[in-house]
Amino acid sequence: MNKGSDYFLRQVAIIGGGIIGATAAFYLSFLKGSESVHVTLYDDGTGQATKAASGIISPWLSKRRNKRWYALAKRGAELLPQLVMDANLGADVYQQTGTIVTRKDHADLLRLYTEAQRRAADTPAMGDIVLLTADQVGQRMPFITNPPEGVFVSGGAKIDGSAFVTQLLRNAESRNLTIVKQRVKLDRHGRVIDHTGQRQFDNMIIATGAWMKDTLAPLGVKAAIRPQKGQLIDLSLAADHSWMKLPVLMPEGSSDIIPFANGKLVIGATHEDDGQFDLTPTQSAQSELLGNAKVFINTLSRNQIVNVRVGTRAYTPDFGPFFGSLTTISDSILVGGGLGSSGLTTGPIIGYLLAKSILQRGLESFEAYTKPVSAYIH
Ligand SMILES: Cc1cc2nc3c(=O)[nH]c(=O)nc-3n(C[C@H](O)[C@H](O)[C@H](O)COP(=O)(O)OP(=O)(O)OC[C@H]3O[C@@H](n4cnc5c(N)ncnc54)[C@H](O)[C@@H]3O)c2cc1C
């Protein structure tokens, strides 16, 4: 697109290229009305939670009791297969292999199984629910030496957060997206200060994760967001491509075990409230994660660790994600954040709804999924 025709397009800025920003950028290039906008996405990638995430999509059996969160996560899990098709994402990015959820106590597991069946009755995305003995779990995940019994949910999935955002952004770049790899600030009028100076945009999406408080400060508002450090380990085991089809194990009160193709095993994750924005990998986190996984796979050893990933999650005081327009400042500034530990599930639907509201000028109410933005940004 040349600069002459660009002049007549509505200019949209996205600050933050994690899962919310990348999904919004993709849908702003894909949905009806996208031909009338040009999008500039600013991101420097430092500390990004999306790239560090374990990659589990399985919200239905969470112990959380927040109804809005559940409605959002449920719709988010439903959107993902559609998004994968819309953006033509590769099989290395998203695989619906099912998840196995465990309980330490057998009676609790039976209750979970009954609850899962009840929920699946009106949630087709959950797929089939199967109660598995320890032996059956071992058959489905042959590398596990001490399998627990569990409930299998066939609709559960795993996602590679880093590849996901990379492919979404590349796709949008081929149409109406320009990416600027830069940390930017706002001025008090809501203009973006980038390498070219101050830029006024017609619409803006602010999706800066744990850094939202800093981003919004120049506007004179305070975001109730706190950072939390998360670490996970990638191990390399001798295995073939068939691992891609193995389910995820989610043991109660312990670290999750996520097998990917070619023997890559992800164990995650830590939740370190005192870690704040620190991105240093620690030996103690590696020991904790490896120790948790060894309960189920006693053959694991430290020399199989090939990578430690560290990211910063963003939490609100009530753990609820939020999104919508910053009405006290300007209806044209949209925000989305506070995704906590389930943002790979809730981020894409937030990005989609924000993009749609820009292109189709606010057709859908967000009330079923989020408290008003003013509950989190004062
Ligand atoms: C270790 C770990 C494991 C996790 N596992 C899971 C999981 O299994 N399942 C799940 O659903 N969720 C998981 N999560 C949570 C999930 O990753 C996050 O909730 C989600 O990715 C947050 O997305 P986001 O787009 O809001 O923010 P982020 O992904 O953090 O992206 C924000 C981006 O904004 C950029 N930025 C900030 N300020 C500026 C600025 N001023 N200018 C330009 N750029 C800026 C940052 O550098 C960053 O790239 C995990 C998180 C961690 C850390």
Coordinates of C-alpha atoms and ligand atoms in Angstrom, one line a residue:
M1 CA 0.0 0.0 0.0
N2 CA 1.5 3.4 -0.9
K3 CA 1.5 6.4 1.3
G4 CA -1.0 8.3 -0.9
S5 CA -3.8 5.7 -0.4
D6 CA -2.8 5.3 3.3
Y7 CA -3.7 8.9 3.9
F8 CA -7.4 8.1 3.6
L9 CA -7.4 5.1 5.9
R10 CA -8.5 5.2 9.6
Q11 CA -5.3 4.9 11.6
V12 CA -5.3 2.4 14.4
A13 CA -2.4 1.9 16.9
I14 CA -1.9 -1.2 19.0
I15 CA 0.6 -1.0 21.9
G16 CA 1.7 -4.5 23.0
G17 CA 2.2 -7.5 20.7
G18 CA 1.3 -10.3 23.1
I19 CA -1.7 -12.5 22.5
I20 CA -4.3 -9.7 22.8
G21 CA -2.4 -7.3 20.5
A22 CA -1.5 -9.9 17.9
T23 CA -5.0 -11.3 17.7
A24 CA -6.5 -7.8 17.4
A25 CA -4.0 -7.0 14.7
F26 CA -4.9 -10.1 12.8
Y27 CA -8.7 -9.5 13.0
L28 CA -8.2 -5.8 12.1
S29 CA -6.6 -7.2 8.8
F30 CA -9.2 -9.9 8.3
L31 CA -12.7 -8.9 9.3
K32 CA -15.2 -6.9 7.2
G33 CA -14.2 -3.3 7.2
S34 CA -10.4 -4.0 7.5
E35 CA -9.9 -2.4 4.1
S36 CA -10.6 1.0 5.5
V37 CA -8.0 0.8 8.3
H38 CA -4.2 0.8 8.6
V39 CA -2.7 -0.6 11.8
T40 CA 0.6 0.2 13.5
L41 CA 1.6 -2.2 16.3
Y42 CA 4.3 -1.2 18.8
D43 CA 6.0 -3.9 20.8
D44 CA 9.5 -4.6 22.1
G45 CA 8.8 -8.1 23.4
T46 CA 10.6 -7.7 26.8
G47 CA 9.1 -10.0 29.4
Q48 CA 6.2 -10.9 27.2
A49 CA 4.0 -13.5 29.0
T50 CA 2.7 -15.0 25.7
K51 CA 6.1 -16.1 24.6
A52 CA 6.8 -17.7 28.0
A53 CA 3.5 -19.5 28.4
S54 CA 3.1 -23.2 28.9
G55 CA 0.3 -23.3 26.3
I56 CA -2.6 -25.1 27.9
I57 CA -6.2 -24.4 26.7
S58 CA -8.6 -26.2 29.0
P59 CA -10.6 -23.8 31.1
W60 CA -13.7 -25.9 31.8
L61 CA -12.7 -27.7 34.9
S62 CA -11.0 -24.8 36.6
K63 CA -11.7 -24.4 40.3
R64 CA -12.4 -20.7 39.7
R65 CA -15.9 -19.4 40.6
N66 CA -15.9 -16.2 38.6
K67 CA -18.8 -16.4 36.2
R68 CA -17.6 -13.6 33.8
W69 CA -14.2 -15.2 33.6
Y70 CA -15.8 -18.6 32.8
A71 CA -18.0 -17.2 30.1
L72 CA -15.0 -15.4 28.5
A73 CA -12.7 -18.4 28.8
K74 CA -15.4 -20.8 27.4
R75 CA -15.9 -18.5 24.4
G76 CA -12.1 -18.1 24.0
A77 CA -11.6 -21.8 23.8
E78 CA -14.3 -22.0 21.2
L79 CA -12.8 -19.2 19.1
L80 CA -9.3 -20.8 18.9
P81 CA -10.0 -23.5 16.3
Q82 CA -11.8 -20.9 14.2
L83 CA -8.9 -18.5 14.5
V84 CA -6.4 -21.2 13.5
M85 CA -8.5 -21.7 10.3
D86 CA -9.0 -18.0 9.7
A87 CA -5.3 -17.3 9.9
N88 CA -4.2 -20.6 8.3
L89 CA -1.9 -21.3 11.3
G90 CA 0.4 -24.3 11.1
A91 CA 0.0 -27.6 13.0
D92 CA 3.0 -26.7 15.0
V93 CA 1.1 -23.8 16.6
Y94 CA -2.1 -25.4 18.0
Q95 CA -3.1 -29.0 18.5
Q96 CA -6.3 -30.2 20.0
T97 CA -4.9 -33.3 21.7
G98 CA -7.0 -33.3 24.9
T99 CA -6.1 -32.6 28.5
I100 CA -6.0 -35.0 31.5
V101 CA -7.0 -33.4 34.7
T102 CA -6.2 -35.2 38.0
R103 CA -7.3 -35.1 41.6
K104 CA -5.3 -36.5 44.5
D105 CA -8.4 -38.1 46.1
H106 CA -10.4 -40.7 44.2
A107 CA -13.7 -39.4 45.5
D108 CA -12.8 -35.9 44.3
L109 CA -11.9 -37.3 40.9
L110 CA -15.3 -39.0 40.6
R111 CA -17.0 -35.7 41.5
L112 CA -14.9 -33.9 38.9
Y113 CA -15.9 -36.5 36.3
T114 CA -19.6 -36.0 37.1
E115 CA -19.1 -32.2 36.9
A116 CA -17.3 -32.5 33.6
Q117 CA -20.1 -34.6 32.1
R118 CA -22.6 -32.0 33.3
R119 CA -20.7 -29.1 31.8
A120 CA -19.9 -30.9 28.5
A121 CA -23.7 -31.4 27.9
D122 CA -24.0 -27.7 27.0
T123 CA -20.4 -27.1 25.9
P124 CA -19.7 -29.0 22.7
A125 CA -16.1 -27.6 22.6
M126 CA -15.2 -29.8 25.6
G127 CA -15.7 -32.9 23.4
D128 CA -15.7 -36.3 25.0
I129 CA -15.2 -36.8 28.7
V130 CA -13.6 -40.1 29.7
L131 CA -12.6 -41.3 33.2
L132 CA -9.2 -42.9 32.9
T133 CA -7.5 -45.4 35.3
A134 CA -3.8 -44.9 36.0
D135 CA -2.9 -47.6 33.5
Q136 CA -5.0 -45.9 30.8
V137 CA -3.3 -42.6 31.4
G138 CA 0.0 -44.5 31.1
Q139 CA -1.1 -45.9 27.7
R140 CA -2.0 -42.4 26.4
M141 CA 1.2 -40.8 27.7
P142 CA 3.8 -43.6 27.4
F143 CA 6.8 -41.6 28.7
I144 CA 5.1 -41.3 32.2
T145 CA 6.5 -43.8 34.6
N146 CA 4.0 -43.3 37.5
P147 CA 0.7 -42.2 35.9
P148 CA -2.1 -40.9 38.0
E149 CA -5.8 -41.6 37.3
G150 CA -7.6 -38.7 35.6
V151 CA -10.4 -37.2 33.6
F152 CA -9.7 -36.8 29.9
V153 CA -11.3 -33.9 28.1
S154 CA -10.9 -34.3 24.4
G155 CA -11.5 -30.6 23.5
G156 CA -8.5 -29.5 25.5
A157 CA -5.6 -28.1 23.5
K158 CA -2.0 -26.9 23.5
I159 CA -0.7 -23.9 21.9
D160 CA 2.8 -22.5 21.2
G161 CA 2.4 -18.9 22.3
S162 CA 5.5 -17.6 20.5
A163 CA 4.8 -19.2 17.2
F164 CA 1.1 -18.2 17.5
V165 CA 1.8 -14.5 17.7
T166 CA 4.6 -14.6 15.1
Q167 CA 2.3 -16.3 12.5
L168 CA -0.7 -14.0 13.3
L169 CA 1.4 -10.9 12.9
R170 CA 3.1 -12.1 9.7
N171 CA -0.3 -12.8 8.2
A172 CA -1.6 -9.3 9.1
E173 CA 1.6 -7.7 7.8
S174 CA 0.8 -9.0 4.4
R175 CA -2.3 -6.8 4.4
N176 CA -2.6 -3.7 6.5
L177 CA -0.2 -4.0 9.5
T178 CA 3.1 -2.2 10.2
I179 CA 5.1 -3.5 13.1
V180 CA 7.4 -1.1 15.0
K181 CA 9.7 -3.0 17.4
Q182 CA 9.9 -0.2 19.9
R183 CA 8.8 0.6 23.5
V184 CA 6.7 3.7 23.2
K185 CA 5.0 6.1 25.6
L186 CA 1.8 8.1 25.5
D187 CA 1.6 11.8 26.1
R188 CA -1.2 13.2 28.2
H189 CA -3.5 13.7 25.2
G190 CA -3.2 10.1 24.2
R191 CA -0.8 10.6 21.4
V192 CA 1.9 8.0 20.8
I193 CA 5.5 9.1 21.2
D194 CA 7.5 7.0 18.8
H195 CA 10.8 7.3 16.9
T196 CA 9.1 9.8 14.5
G197 CA 7.7 12.1 17.2
Q198 CA 4.1 12.4 18.4
R199 CA 1.5 10.6 16.5
Q200 CA -2.3 10.9 16.8
F201 CA -4.3 7.8 15.9
D202 CA -8.1 7.5 15.3
N203 CA -8.3 4.4 17.5
M204 CA -5.9 2.8 19.9
I205 CA -5.7 -0.6 21.6
I206 CA -3.5 -0.7 24.7
A207 CA -2.6 -4.3 25.5
T208 CA 0.7 -3.9 27.4
G209 CA 0.1 -6.8 29.9
A210 CA 2.0 -6.3 33.2
W211 CA 3.2 -2.9 32.0
M212 CA -0.3 -1.3 31.6
K213 CA 0.1 0.8 34.8
D214 CA 3.2 2.6 33.2
T215 CA 1.6 2.9 29.8
L216 CA -1.6 4.6 31.1
A217 CA 0.1 6.8 33.8
P218 CA 0.6 9.8 31.4
L219 CA -3.2 9.9 30.9
G220 CA -3.6 10.6 34.6
V221 CA -5.2 7.2 35.3
K222 CA -4.0 4.4 37.5
A223 CA -4.4 0.7 36.4
A224 CA -4.9 -1.8 39.2
I225 CA -2.5 -4.3 37.8
R226 CA 0.4 -6.1 39.5
P227 CA 3.1 -8.2 37.9
Q228 CA 3.9 -11.8 38.7
K229 CA 7.1 -13.6 37.6
G230 CA 6.5 -17.0 35.9
Q231 CA 9.2 -19.5 34.9
L232 CA 9.0 -22.8 33.0
I233 CA 11.5 -25.4 31.7
D234 CA 11.7 -27.0 28.3
L235 CA 13.3 -30.4 28.2
S236 CA 14.5 -32.5 25.3
L237 CA 13.8 -36.2 25.5
A238 CA 14.5 -38.9 22.9
A239 CA 11.1 -39.2 21.0
D240 CA 9.6 -38.8 17.6
H241 CA 7.1 -36.5 15.9
S242 CA 4.1 -38.5 17.3
W243 CA 4.5 -36.6 20.6
M244 CA 2.6 -33.8 18.9
K245 CA -0.6 -35.9 19.4
L246 CA -0.1 -36.7 23.1
P247 CA -2.4 -35.0 25.6
V248 CA -1.5 -32.5 28.3
L249 CA -1.3 -33.7 32.0
M250 CA -2.7 -31.2 34.5
P251 CA -1.9 -32.7 38.0
E252 CA -3.8 -31.2 40.9
G253 CA -1.6 -28.8 42.9
S254 CA 1.5 -29.4 40.8
S255 CA 3.2 -28.4 37.6
D256 CA 1.6 -29.2 34.2
I257 CA 3.3 -31.6 31.8
I258 CA 3.0 -30.7 28.1
P259 CA 4.5 -32.9 25.4
F260 CA 5.3 -31.3 22.0
A261 CA 6.7 -32.8 18.8
N262 CA 10.1 -34.4 18.7
G263 CA 10.5 -35.1 22.4
K264 CA 10.1 -31.5 23.6
L265 CA 8.6 -31.6 27.1
V266 CA 7.4 -28.4 28.8
I267 CA 7.0 -28.3 32.6
G268 CA 5.3 -25.2 34.0
A269 CA 5.0 -23.0 35.7
T270 CA 6.1 -21.1 38.8
H271 CA 4.0 -18.2 40.3
E272 CA 6.4 -15.8 42.0
D273 CA 4.6 -12.8 43.4
D274 CA 7.8 -11.3 44.8
G275 CA 9.6 -11.7 41.4
Q276 CA 7.8 -8.7 39.9
F277 CA 9.4 -7.7 36.6
D278 CA 12.6 -9.7 37.2
L279 CA 13.4 -11.9 34.2
T280 CA 16.4 -13.9 35.6
P281 CA 16.0 -17.7 35.4
T282 CA 16.7 -19.3 38.8
Q283 CA 18.1 -22.7 39.9
S284 CA 15.4 -23.0 42.6
A285 CA 12.6 -22.7 40.0
Q286 CA 14.3 -25.4 37.8
S287 CA 14.6 -27.7 40.9
E288 CA 11.0 -27.1 41.9
L289 CA 9.6 -27.8 38.4
L290 CA 11.8 -30.8 37.8
G291 CA 11.0 -32.2 41.2
N292 CA 7.2 -31.8 40.5
A293 CA 7.5 -33.6 37.2
K294 CA 9.7 -36.4 38.6
V295 CA 6.7 -37.5 40.7
F296 CA 5.2 -38.7 37.4
I297 CA 8.3 -39.3 35.3
N298 CA 11.1 -40.6 37.5
T299 CA 13.6 -40.9 34.6
L300 CA 13.9 -37.1 34.2
S301 CA 17.2 -35.4 34.9
R302 CA 18.5 -31.8 35.0
N303 CA 20.8 -32.3 32.0
Q304 CA 17.6 -32.8 29.8
I305 CA 16.7 -29.1 30.5
V306 CA 17.5 -27.2 27.2
N307 CA 15.8 -23.9 28.0
V308 CA 14.2 -21.8 30.8
R309 CA 11.6 -19.3 29.8
V310 CA 10.7 -16.4 32.0
G311 CA 7.7 -14.1 31.6
T312 CA 5.6 -11.6 33.5
R313 CA 1.9 -12.2 34.1
A314 CA -0.5 -9.4 34.8
Y315 CA -3.1 -9.7 37.7
T316 CA -6.0 -7.5 38.8
P317 CA -7.0 -7.4 42.5
D318 CA -10.0 -9.8 41.8
F319 CA -8.1 -11.9 39.2
G320 CA -10.6 -10.8 36.5
P321 CA -9.4 -10.0 33.0
F322 CA -10.9 -6.7 31.7
F323 CA -11.4 -5.0 28.3
G324 CA -13.4 -2.2 26.8
S325 CA -13.0 1.5 26.1
L326 CA -11.4 4.0 28.4
T327 CA -14.6 6.1 28.5
T328 CA -13.3 8.6 31.1
I329 CA -10.6 9.6 28.7
S330 CA -11.8 8.8 25.2
D331 CA -14.1 6.2 23.6
S332 CA -11.5 5.7 20.9
I333 CA -8.9 4.3 23.4
L334 CA -9.5 0.6 24.1
V335 CA -7.7 -1.5 26.7
G336 CA -7.4 -5.2 27.4
G337 CA -5.4 -6.9 30.2
G338 CA -5.2 -8.5 33.6
L339 CA -5.2 -12.0 32.0
G340 CA -3.3 -13.7 34.8
S341 CA -2.5 -17.4 34.3
S342 CA -5.1 -18.2 31.6
G343 CA -4.4 -15.5 29.1
L344 CA -3.7 -17.8 26.2
T345 CA -7.4 -18.9 26.5
T346 CA -9.0 -15.5 27.2
G347 CA -6.5 -13.2 25.2
P348 CA -7.6 -14.3 21.6
I349 CA -11.3 -13.6 22.3
I350 CA -10.5 -10.2 23.8
G351 CA -8.4 -9.3 20.8
Y352 CA -11.1 -10.4 18.5
L353 CA -13.9 -8.5 20.3
L354 CA -11.8 -5.3 20.4
A355 CA -10.9 -5.5 16.7
K356 CA -14.6 -6.1 15.9
S357 CA -15.7 -3.2 17.9
I358 CA -13.3 -0.9 16.0
L359 CA -14.3 -2.1 12.6
Q360 CA -18.0 -2.4 13.3
R361 CA -18.2 0.4 15.8
G362 CA -19.2 -1.3 19.1
L363 CA -21.9 -3.7 18.1
E364 CA -21.5 -6.2 21.0
S365 CA -21.8 -5.5 24.7
F366 CA -18.9 -6.9 26.8
E367 CA -20.9 -7.0 30.0
A368 CA -21.2 -10.8 30.1
Y369 CA -17.4 -11.2 30.1
T370 CA -15.9 -8.3 32.0
K371 CA -16.7 -5.7 34.7
P372 CA -16.5 -2.1 33.4
V373 CA -13.0 -1.0 32.7
S374 CA -13.5 1.7 35.4
A375 CA -13.5 -1.1 38.0
Y376 CA -9.8 -1.6 37.2
I377 CA -8.6 1.8 35.9
H378 CA -9.3 4.8 38.1
Ligands
LIG1 C1 5.3 -19.0 32.7 C2 3.9 -18.7 32.2 C3 3.1 -19.8 31.9 C4 1.8 -19.5 31.4 N1 1.0 -20.6 31.0 C5 -0.2 -20.4 30.5 C6 -1.1 -21.5 30.0 O1 -0.6 -22.6 30.0 N2 -2.3 -21.2 29.5 C7 -2.8 -19.9 29.5 O2 -3.9 -19.7 29.1 N3 -2.0 -18.8 29.9 C8 -0.8 -19.1 30.4 N4 0.0 -18.0 30.9 C9 -0.6 -16.7 30.9 C10 -0.6 -16.0 29.5 O3 0.7 -16.2 28.9 C11 -0.8 -14.5 29.7 O4 -1.9 -14.2 30.5 C12 -1.0 -13.8 28.3 O5 0.0 -14.3 27.4 C13 -0.9 -12.3 28.5 O6 -1.1 -11.7 27.2 P1 -1.1 -10.1 27.0 O7 -1.2 -9.9 25.5 O8 -2.0 -9.5 27.9 O9 0.4 -9.7 27.5 P2 1.9 -10.0 27.1 O10 1.9 -11.4 26.4 O11 2.7 -9.9 28.3 O12 2.2 -8.9 26.0 C14 2.4 -7.6 26.3 C15 3.4 -7.0 25.4 O13 3.4 -5.6 25.5 C16 4.8 -5.1 25.4 N5 4.9 -3.8 26.0 C17 4.7 -3.4 27.2 N6 4.8 -2.0 27.3 C18 5.1 -1.6 26.1 C19 5.3 -0.3 25.5 N7 5.2 0.8 26.3 N8 5.6 -0.2 24.2 C20 5.6 -1.3 23.4 N9 5.4 -2.5 23.9 C21 5.1 -2.7 25.2 C22 5.6 -6.2 26.2 O14 6.9 -6.2 25.9 C23 4.9 -7.5 25.7 O15 5.5 -7.9 24.5 C24 1.3 -18.2 31.3 C25 2.1 -17.1 31.6 C26 3.5 -17.4 32.1 C27 4.4 -16.2 32.4

